[in-house]
CSV table of C-alpha atoms and ligand atoms in Angstrom, one decimal:
chain,number,residue,atom,x,y,z
A,239,MET,CA,0.0,0.0,0.0
A,240,TYR,CA,1.1,3.4,-0.6
A,241,ILE,CA,-0.4,6.9,0.3
A,242,SER,CA,0.6,10.2,-1.5
A,243,SER,CA,-0.1,13.9,-0.9
A,244,ALA,CA,2.7,15.3,-3.1
A,245,PHE,CA,0.4,17.2,-5.4
A,246,ASP,CA,-1.6,20.4,-5.6
A,247,SER,CA,-3.5,21.0,-2.3
A,248,GLY,CA,-2.3,17.6,-1.0
A,249,ASN,CA,-2.1,17.2,2.8
A,250,ILE,CA,-1.5,14.1,5.0
A,251,GLU,CA,1.2,12.6,7.1
A,252,VAL,CA,1.5,8.8,7.0
A,253,LEU,CA,2.1,7.2,10.3
A,254,ARG,CA,1.4,3.7,9.5
A,255,CYS,CA,0.5,2.0,6.1
A,256,ASP,CA,1.3,-1.6,6.3
A,257,SER,CA,-2.2,-3.3,6.8
A,258,PRO,CA,-5.5,-2.3,5.2
A,259,GLU,CA,-7.3,-2.1,8.5
A,260,GLN,CA,-4.6,-0.1,10.4
A,261,ILE,CA,-3.8,2.8,8.3
A,262,GLU,CA,-2.8,5.6,10.5
A,263,LEU,CA,-2.5,9.2,9.4
A,264,ASN,CA,-2.2,12.8,10.8
A,265,ILE,CA,-3.2,16.0,9.0
A,266,LYS,CA,-0.3,18.5,8.8
A,267,LYS,CA,-0.5,22.0,10.3
A,268,ASP,CA,-0.6,24.9,8.0
A,269,ASN,CA,2.9,26.5,7.6
A,270,GLU,CA,3.9,28.6,10.5
A,271,SER,CA,0.6,28.1,12.2
A,272,ASP,CA,-1.4,25.7,14.4
A,273,PHE,CA,-4.5,25.4,12.1
A,274,PHE,CA,-5.1,22.2,10.6
A,275,GLN,CA,-8.2,20.4,9.1
A,276,TRP,CA,-7.9,20.2,5.5
A,277,PHE,CA,-6.7,16.7,4.1
A,278,HIS,CA,-6.3,15.5,0.6
A,279,PHE,CA,-4.5,12.4,-0.5
A,280,LYS,CA,-4.2,9.3,-2.7
A,281,LEU,CA,-4.4,5.6,-1.5
A,282,VAL,CA,-2.8,3.1,-3.6
A,283,THR,CA,-3.6,-0.5,-2.6
A,284,SER,CA,-3.3,-4.1,-3.8
A,285,ALA,CA,-6.0,-5.2,-1.6
A,286,GLN,CA,-9.0,-4.3,-3.8
A,287,GLN,CA,-12.4,-5.4,-2.6
A,288,GLN,CA,-11.1,-5.6,1.0
A,289,HIS,CA,-12.1,-3.6,3.8
A,290,HIS,CA,-9.8,-0.5,4.6
A,291,LEU,CA,-9.8,1.6,7.9
A,292,LEU,CA,-8.1,4.8,7.6
A,293,THR,CA,-7.7,6.5,11.1
A,294,ILE,CA,-6.7,10.2,11.3
A,295,LYS,CA,-5.3,10.2,14.7
A,296,ASN,CA,-5.1,13.9,15.4
A,297,ALA,CA,-8.6,14.9,14.2
A,298,GLY,CA,-9.7,15.7,17.8
A,299,SER,CA,-6.9,18.5,18.1
A,300,SER,CA,-7.8,20.0,14.8
A,301,ALA,CA,-8.9,23.6,14.4
A,302,TYR,CA,-12.7,22.8,14.6
A,303,PRO,CA,-13.3,19.4,16.3
A,304,LYS,CA,-17.1,20.1,16.0
A,305,GLY,CA,-16.5,19.8,12.2
A,306,TRP,CA,-16.1,16.0,12.4
A,307,GLU,CA,-19.4,15.3,14.2
A,308,ASN,CA,-21.7,13.8,11.6
A,309,TYR,CA,-19.1,14.6,9.0
A,310,HIS,CA,-18.4,12.1,6.0
A,311,ALA,CA,-15.2,12.3,4.2
A,312,MET,CA,-15.3,12.8,0.3
A,313,ALA,CA,-13.7,10.2,-2.0
A,314,SER,CA,-13.3,9.9,-5.8
A,315,TYR,CA,-11.9,7.4,-8.3
A,316,ASP,CA,-11.9,9.8,-11.3
A,317,ARG,CA,-11.1,13.0,-9.5
A,318,ASP,CA,-14.2,14.4,-11.1
A,319,GLU,CA,-17.2,12.7,-9.3
A,320,TRP,CA,-16.8,13.0,-5.5
A,321,PHE,CA,-19.0,10.9,-3.0
A,322,ARG,CA,-19.1,10.4,0.6
A,323,VAL,CA,-17.8,7.5,2.4
A,324,PRO,CA,-18.7,6.1,6.0
A,325,THR,CA,-16.9,8.0,8.5
A,326,GLU,CA,-16.9,8.0,12.4
A,327,PHE,CA,-15.5,10.3,15.0
A,328,ASP,CA,-14.8,9.3,18.6
A,329,GLY,CA,-13.7,12.7,19.9
A,330,GLN,CA,-10.0,12.1,18.9
A,331,ASN,CA,-9.9,9.8,15.9
A,332,LEU,CA,-11.6,10.2,12.6
A,333,VAL,CA,-12.0,6.7,11.0
A,334,ILE,CA,-12.9,6.5,7.4
A,335,SER,CA,-14.2,3.1,6.3
A,336,VAL,CA,-14.0,2.0,2.7
A,337,THR,CA,-13.7,-1.0,0.4
A,338,PRO,CA,-11.8,0.2,-2.7
A,339,GLU,CA,-13.2,-1.1,-5.9
A,340,GLN,CA,-10.2,0.1,-8.0
A,341,GLU,CA,-6.3,0.1,-7.3
A,342,SER,CA,-6.3,3.7,-6.2
A,343,MET,CA,-8.7,6.3,-4.9
A,344,TYR,CA,-8.5,9.9,-3.7
A,345,PHE,CA,-9.9,11.3,-0.3
A,346,ALA,CA,-10.4,15.0,0.7
A,347,TYR,CA,-12.0,17.0,3.2
A,348,PHE,CA,-14.1,18.7,0.4
A,349,VAL,CA,-14.1,18.5,-3.3
A,350,PRO,CA,-10.8,20.1,-4.2
A,351,TYR,CA,-10.6,23.1,-6.6
A,352,SER,CA,-7.1,23.0,-8.2
A,353,TRP,CA,-4.9,25.8,-9.1
A,354,ASP,CA,-4.9,24.7,-12.7
A,355,ARG,CA,-8.8,24.8,-12.7
A,356,HIS,CA,-8.3,28.4,-11.2
A,357,LEU,CA,-6.1,29.3,-14.1
A,358,ASP,CA,-8.5,27.8,-16.5
A,359,LEU,CA,-11.4,29.8,-15.0
A,360,LEU,CA,-9.6,33.0,-15.5
A,361,GLN,CA,-8.8,32.3,-19.2
A,362,TRP,CA,-12.3,30.9,-19.8
A,363,ALA,CA,-13.8,34.2,-18.3
A,364,GLN,CA,-11.5,36.5,-20.3
A,365,GLN,CA,-13.2,35.0,-23.5
A,366,SER,CA,-16.2,37.0,-22.7
A,367,ALA,CA,-16.5,40.6,-24.2
A,368,TRP,CA,-17.6,41.6,-20.7
A,369,VAL,CA,-14.6,40.6,-18.7
A,370,SER,CA,-11.2,42.1,-18.2
A,371,GLN,CA,-8.5,40.2,-16.3
A,372,VAL,CA,-6.7,42.4,-13.8
A,373,HIS,CA,-3.4,41.6,-12.1
A,374,LEU,CA,-3.4,42.9,-8.6
A,375,GLY,CA,-0.2,41.7,-7.3
A,376,GLU,CA,1.9,38.9,-6.0
A,377,THR,CA,1.6,36.5,-3.0
A,378,ILE,CA,4.6,35.5,-0.8
A,379,ASP,CA,5.2,32.3,-2.8
A,380,GLY,CA,5.2,34.4,-6.0
A,381,ARG,CA,1.7,33.5,-7.3
A,382,GLU,CA,-0.5,36.0,-9.0
A,383,ILE,CA,-3.3,37.6,-7.4
A,384,THR,CA,-6.1,38.1,-10.0
A,385,MET,CA,-9.3,39.9,-10.2
A,386,LEU,CA,-12.0,39.6,-12.9
A,387,MET,CA,-13.8,42.8,-13.7
A,388,VAL,CA,-17.1,42.0,-15.3
A,389,GLY,CA,-19.0,44.9,-17.0
A,390,GLU,CA,-18.0,48.4,-18.0
A,391,PRO,CA,-17.6,51.1,-15.4
A,392,ALA,CA,-19.8,54.2,-16.0
A,393,GLU,CA,-21.3,57.0,-13.8
A,394,GLY,CA,-24.0,55.8,-11.5
A,395,LYS,CA,-23.3,52.0,-11.8
A,396,LYS,CA,-22.9,50.0,-8.6
A,397,ASN,CA,-19.6,48.4,-7.6
A,398,ILE,CA,-20.1,44.7,-6.6
A,399,TRP,CA,-17.3,43.0,-5.1
A,400,ILE,CA,-17.0,39.2,-4.6
A,401,THR,CA,-14.1,37.5,-2.9
A,402,ALA,CA,-13.6,33.8,-2.3
A,403,ARG,CA,-11.2,31.3,-0.5
A,404,GLN,CA,-9.5,33.7,2.0
A,405,HIS,CA,-9.4,30.5,3.8
A,406,PRO,CA,-8.0,28.0,1.2
A,407,GLY,CA,-9.4,24.9,2.6
A,408,GLU,CA,-12.9,26.1,1.9
A,409,SER,CA,-12.7,25.2,-1.7
A,410,MET,CA,-16.6,25.3,-2.0
A,411,ALA,CA,-16.1,29.0,-2.2
A,412,GLU,CA,-14.3,28.8,-5.5
A,413,TRP,CA,-17.0,26.2,-6.8
A,414,PHE,CA,-19.5,29.1,-5.8
A,415,VAL,CA,-17.6,31.7,-7.9
A,416,GLU,CA,-17.3,29.4,-10.8
A,417,GLY,CA,-21.2,29.0,-10.9
A,418,LEU,CA,-21.9,32.6,-10.4
A,419,LEU,CA,-19.5,33.6,-13.3
A,420,GLU,CA,-21.0,30.9,-15.7
A,421,HIS,CA,-24.4,32.7,-14.9
A,422,LEU,CA,-23.1,36.2,-15.1
A,423,LEU,CA,-21.4,35.6,-18.4
A,424,ASN,CA,-24.4,34.1,-20.0
A,425,GLU,CA,-25.6,36.6,-22.7
A,426,ASP,CA,-29.0,34.9,-22.8
A,427,GLU,CA,-29.5,35.4,-19.1
A,428,PRO,CA,-31.8,38.4,-18.6
A,429,ILE,CA,-31.0,38.8,-14.7
A,430,SER,CA,-27.3,39.0,-15.6
A,431,ARG,CA,-27.7,41.5,-18.6
A,432,GLU,CA,-29.7,43.7,-16.2
A,433,LEU,CA,-27.2,43.4,-13.4
A,434,LEU,CA,-24.4,44.4,-15.9
A,435,GLU,CA,-26.5,47.5,-17.1
A,436,LYS,CA,-26.6,48.7,-13.5
A,437,SER,CA,-23.4,47.5,-12.1
A,438,VAL,CA,-19.8,46.3,-12.4
A,439,PHE,CA,-18.6,43.1,-10.7
A,440,TYR,CA,-15.1,42.9,-9.3
A,441,ILE,CA,-14.5,39.2,-8.4
A,442,VAL,CA,-11.5,37.6,-6.9
A,443,PRO,CA,-11.9,33.8,-7.3
A,444,ASN,CA,-9.0,32.9,-5.0
A,445,MET,CA,-7.7,35.3,-2.3
A,446,ASN,CA,-5.3,32.7,-1.1
A,447,PRO,CA,-3.3,31.0,-3.8
A,448,ASP,CA,-0.3,30.0,-1.7
A,449,GLY,CA,-2.6,28.4,0.9
A,450,SER,CA,-4.6,26.6,-1.6
A,451,VAL,CA,-1.6,25.0,-3.4
A,452,ARG,CA,0.1,24.2,-0.1
A,453,GLY,CA,-2.9,22.3,1.2
A,454,HIS,CA,-3.6,24.7,4.1
A,455,LEU,CA,-7.0,25.0,5.8
A,456,ARG,CA,-6.9,28.7,7.0
A,457,THR,CA,-3.8,30.6,6.3
A,458,ASN,CA,-1.4,31.9,3.7
A,459,ALA,CA,2.3,30.9,3.1
A,460,ALA,CA,3.3,33.0,6.1
A,461,GLY,CA,0.8,31.2,8.5
A,462,VAL,CA,-1.4,34.3,8.5
A,463,ASN,CA,-5.3,34.2,8.7
A,464,LEU,CA,-6.2,36.7,5.9
A,465,ASN,CA,-9.7,37.2,7.3
A,466,ARG,CA,-8.1,38.9,10.4
A,467,GLU,CA,-6.0,41.3,8.4
A,468,TRP,CA,-8.5,43.7,7.0
A,469,ALA,CA,-7.8,46.6,9.6
A,470,ASN,CA,-4.1,46.8,8.6
A,471,PRO,CA,-2.9,44.5,5.9
A,472,SER,CA,0.9,44.5,5.0
A,473,LEU,CA,2.9,43.6,2.0
A,474,GLU,CA,5.0,41.4,4.2
A,475,LYS,CA,2.4,39.4,5.9
A,476,SER,CA,-0.8,39.7,3.8
A,477,PRO,CA,-0.2,41.0,0.4
A,478,GLU,CA,-3.5,39.4,-0.8
A,479,VAL,CA,-5.6,41.5,1.3
A,480,PHE,CA,-3.3,44.6,0.8
A,481,HIS,CA,-3.8,44.6,-2.9
A,482,VAL,CA,-7.5,43.8,-2.8
A,483,LEU,CA,-8.2,46.5,-0.2
A,484,ASN,CA,-6.2,49.1,-2.3
A,485,LYS,CA,-8.2,48.3,-5.4
A,486,MET,CA,-11.5,48.5,-3.3
A,487,GLN,CA,-10.4,52.0,-2.2
A,488,GLU,CA,-9.7,53.0,-5.9
A,489,VAL,CA,-12.9,51.9,-7.4
A,490,GLY,CA,-15.4,52.0,-4.4
A,491,VAL,CA,-17.7,49.4,-3.1
A,492,ASP,CA,-21.6,49.3,-2.9
A,493,CYS,CA,-21.9,45.7,-2.2
A,494,PHE,CA,-19.4,43.1,-0.8
A,495,LEU,CA,-19.9,39.3,-0.5
A,496,ASP,CA,-17.0,37.4,1.0
A,497,VAL,CA,-17.5,33.6,0.3
A,498,HIS,CA,-16.6,30.8,2.9
A,499,GLY,CA,-17.3,27.3,4.2
A,500,ASP,CA,-18.2,26.6,7.8
A,501,GLU,CA,-16.6,23.4,9.3
A,502,ALA,CA,-19.4,22.8,11.9
A,503,ILE,CA,-22.7,24.3,10.9
A,504,PRO,CA,-24.6,22.0,8.4
A,505,TYR,CA,-26.5,25.0,6.7
A,506,ASN,CA,-26.0,27.9,4.3
A,507,PHE,CA,-26.2,31.3,5.9
A,508,VAL,CA,-24.9,34.8,6.1
A,509,ALA,CA,-23.2,37.0,8.7
A,510,GLY,CA,-23.8,40.7,8.4
A,511,CYS,CA,-22.6,44.0,9.9
A,512,GLU,CA,-25.1,44.5,12.9
A,513,GLY,CA,-21.9,45.0,15.1
A,514,ILE,CA,-20.1,47.8,13.2
A,515,PRO,CA,-20.0,51.3,14.7
A,516,SER,CA,-21.8,53.0,11.7
A,517,TYR,CA,-24.7,50.4,11.5
A,518,ASP,CA,-27.9,52.4,11.1
A,519,GLU,CA,-31.5,51.9,9.9
A,520,ARG,CA,-30.6,52.0,6.2
A,521,HIS,CA,-28.1,49.4,6.6
A,522,LYS,CA,-30.3,47.2,8.5
A,523,ASN,CA,-33.2,47.5,5.9
A,524,LEU,CA,-30.8,46.7,3.3
A,525,GLU,CA,-29.6,43.6,5.0
A,526,ASN,CA,-33.1,42.4,5.6
A,527,ALA,CA,-34.0,43.1,1.9
A,528,PHE,CA,-31.0,40.9,0.8
A,529,ARG,CA,-31.8,38.1,3.2
A,530,GLU,CA,-35.5,38.0,2.2
A,531,ALA,CA,-34.5,38.0,-1.5
A,532,TYR,CA,-32.0,35.2,-0.9
A,533,LEU,CA,-34.8,33.1,0.8
A,534,ARG,CA,-36.8,33.6,-2.4
A,535,ALA,CA,-33.9,32.8,-4.5
A,536,THR,CA,-33.0,29.3,-3.4
A,537,PRO,CA,-34.3,26.8,-0.8
A,538,GLU,CA,-30.7,26.1,-0.1
A,539,PHE,CA,-30.5,29.4,1.8
A,540,GLN,CA,-32.0,29.8,5.4
A,541,VAL,CA,-31.9,32.3,8.3
A,542,LYS,CA,-32.7,30.2,11.4
A,543,HIS,CA,-29.0,28.7,11.9
A,544,GLY,CA,-25.9,30.6,11.8
A,545,TYR,CA,-23.5,32.6,14.0
A,546,ASP,CA,-24.7,34.6,17.1
A,547,LEU,CA,-25.4,38.2,16.3
A,548,ASP,CA,-22.7,40.8,17.3
A,549,ALA,CA,-24.0,43.2,20.0
A,550,PRO,CA,-24.0,46.8,18.6
A,551,GLY,CA,-20.5,48.2,18.3
A,552,THR,CA,-18.7,45.1,19.1
A,553,ALA,CA,-17.9,43.6,15.6
A,554,ASN,CA,-14.4,42.5,14.9
A,555,LEU,CA,-13.2,45.1,12.4
A,556,THR,CA,-10.2,42.9,11.3
A,557,VAL,CA,-12.7,40.6,9.3
A,558,ALA,CA,-13.3,41.3,5.7
A,559,SER,CA,-17.1,41.8,5.7
A,560,THR,CA,-17.1,44.0,8.8
A,561,ALA,CA,-14.1,46.1,7.8
A,562,VAL,CA,-15.5,46.7,4.3
A,563,GLY,CA,-19.1,47.3,5.6
A,564,GLU,CA,-17.8,50.0,8.1
A,565,ARG,CA,-15.3,51.6,5.6
A,566,PHE,CA,-17.6,51.8,2.6
A,567,LYS,CA,-21.0,52.0,4.5
A,568,CYS,CA,-22.4,49.3,2.2
A,569,LEU,CA,-24.2,46.0,2.1
A,570,SER,CA,-21.5,43.5,3.3
A,571,PHE,CA,-21.8,39.8,4.0
A,572,THR,CA,-19.8,36.7,4.8
A,573,ILE,CA,-21.5,33.8,3.0
A,574,GLU,CA,-21.0,30.5,4.6
A,575,MET,CA,-21.7,27.1,3.1
A,576,PRO,CA,-21.4,23.7,4.8
A,577,PHE,CA,-18.6,21.1,4.6
A,578,LYS,CA,-21.1,18.5,5.7
A,579,ASP,CA,-24.6,18.9,4.1
A,580,ASN,CA,-27.4,21.3,4.1
A,581,ASP,CA,-29.7,19.7,6.7
A,582,ASP,CA,-32.7,21.3,5.2
A,583,LEU,CA,-32.3,19.3,2.0
A,584,PRO,CA,-29.9,16.4,2.7
A,585,ALA,CA,-28.3,14.4,0.0
A,586,PRO,CA,-26.6,11.5,1.6
A,587,TYR,CA,-24.5,10.3,-1.3
A,588,THR,CA,-22.9,13.6,-2.1
A,589,GLY,CA,-23.6,15.9,1.0
A,590,TRP,CA,-23.0,19.5,0.1
A,591,ASN,CA,-20.7,19.3,-2.9
A,592,ASP,CA,-19.2,21.2,-5.8
A,593,LEU,CA,-22.2,21.2,-8.0
A,594,ARG,CA,-24.5,22.5,-5.2
A,595,SER,CA,-21.9,25.2,-4.4
A,596,SER,CA,-21.9,26.3,-8.0
A,597,GLN,CA,-25.7,26.3,-8.1
A,598,PHE,CA,-25.8,28.4,-4.9
A,599,GLY,CA,-23.4,30.9,-6.4
A,600,ARG,CA,-25.6,31.2,-9.5
A,601,ASP,CA,-28.8,31.8,-7.3
A,602,THR,CA,-26.8,34.5,-5.3
A,603,LEU,CA,-27.2,36.6,-8.4
A,604,ARG,CA,-30.8,36.6,-8.0
A,605,ALA,CA,-30.6,38.0,-4.5
A,606,ILE,CA,-28.3,40.7,-5.6
A,607,HIS,CA,-30.5,41.6,-8.6
A,608,ALA,CA,-33.5,42.0,-6.1
A,609,VAL,CA,-31.7,44.7,-4.1
A,610,ILE,CA,-29.6,46.4,-6.9
A,611,GLU,CA,-31.7,49.6,-6.9
A,612,GLN,CA,-31.3,49.9,-3.1
A,613,LEU,CA,-27.5,49.7,-3.0
B,118,ZN,ZN1,-13.7,30.9,6.1
């Protein structure tokens, strides 16, 4: 037997791999950080049709142990279709139980979104007459930070910003952006045409290229959590945020959606700006209008489950959505999707996955469209 993670977004440490029912693994920490939860590896076995037990020994000490409760690992034979496999968590060990039908199979925390696919997405989008690809700067490892500008800036148009994958292990965020872009660039889609008559989209599909390729859960190459850098980003520690915030300052922001995944909560939800100092009646009405439009746009969205609300004036202004909401006095949300499933619409074979994330991204355009005049 053999286990490899020496590829794009691979992450696993092999402790023991000599018997199919006693495979022992650890997840590696993000570089220069104590965060870990993302795993992605390939199992090669000569014991096809035999039962295998893969035990991740350090799961209980990961960043979000609650993320393993009722969680089922994802697996794939062809790296295209991913499905859930039986998984148990005893408080410390995460045990994946599987009978491989082929010589090798892949396992991951969630459907990976590769750096290559990211580069393909940029070039595909650029084929649209509505899109300009904008180079914003470079990461610590020397990768490009790229923004897609969709639509033509003009007086009176709204500036709509969408960022994804500040936390690189939350790969659903880039699947979300892919679905949103496919819909937005469809010339036969009336909602998209109307949106682009009234607004310009600034989309950063991957805010954390280094963390993505390194197989990190939460941080960039320097071990920095980018979603705590928005009060005072620096070129040394957080160039990704530094460059995006500079661009926001240059063009302005009327709506900001920062796309994430949540390890523990099995629902889609948003977190808003109720705790920022400048929060007022207008902001509140705008948020409510967006939530109501989102509920109408897709049954995958709900408002019962989510984070506790911030008390007035207590928002953490180092977080992207609150920092931008305060600075630009605009509609600004963190969007969270599950790693597990949406318990309102469970799908045991796939759980929440790439396709549902894309569809959710696409349906988000409807909610934006419904409030565009109020932004
Ligand atoms: Zn996140």
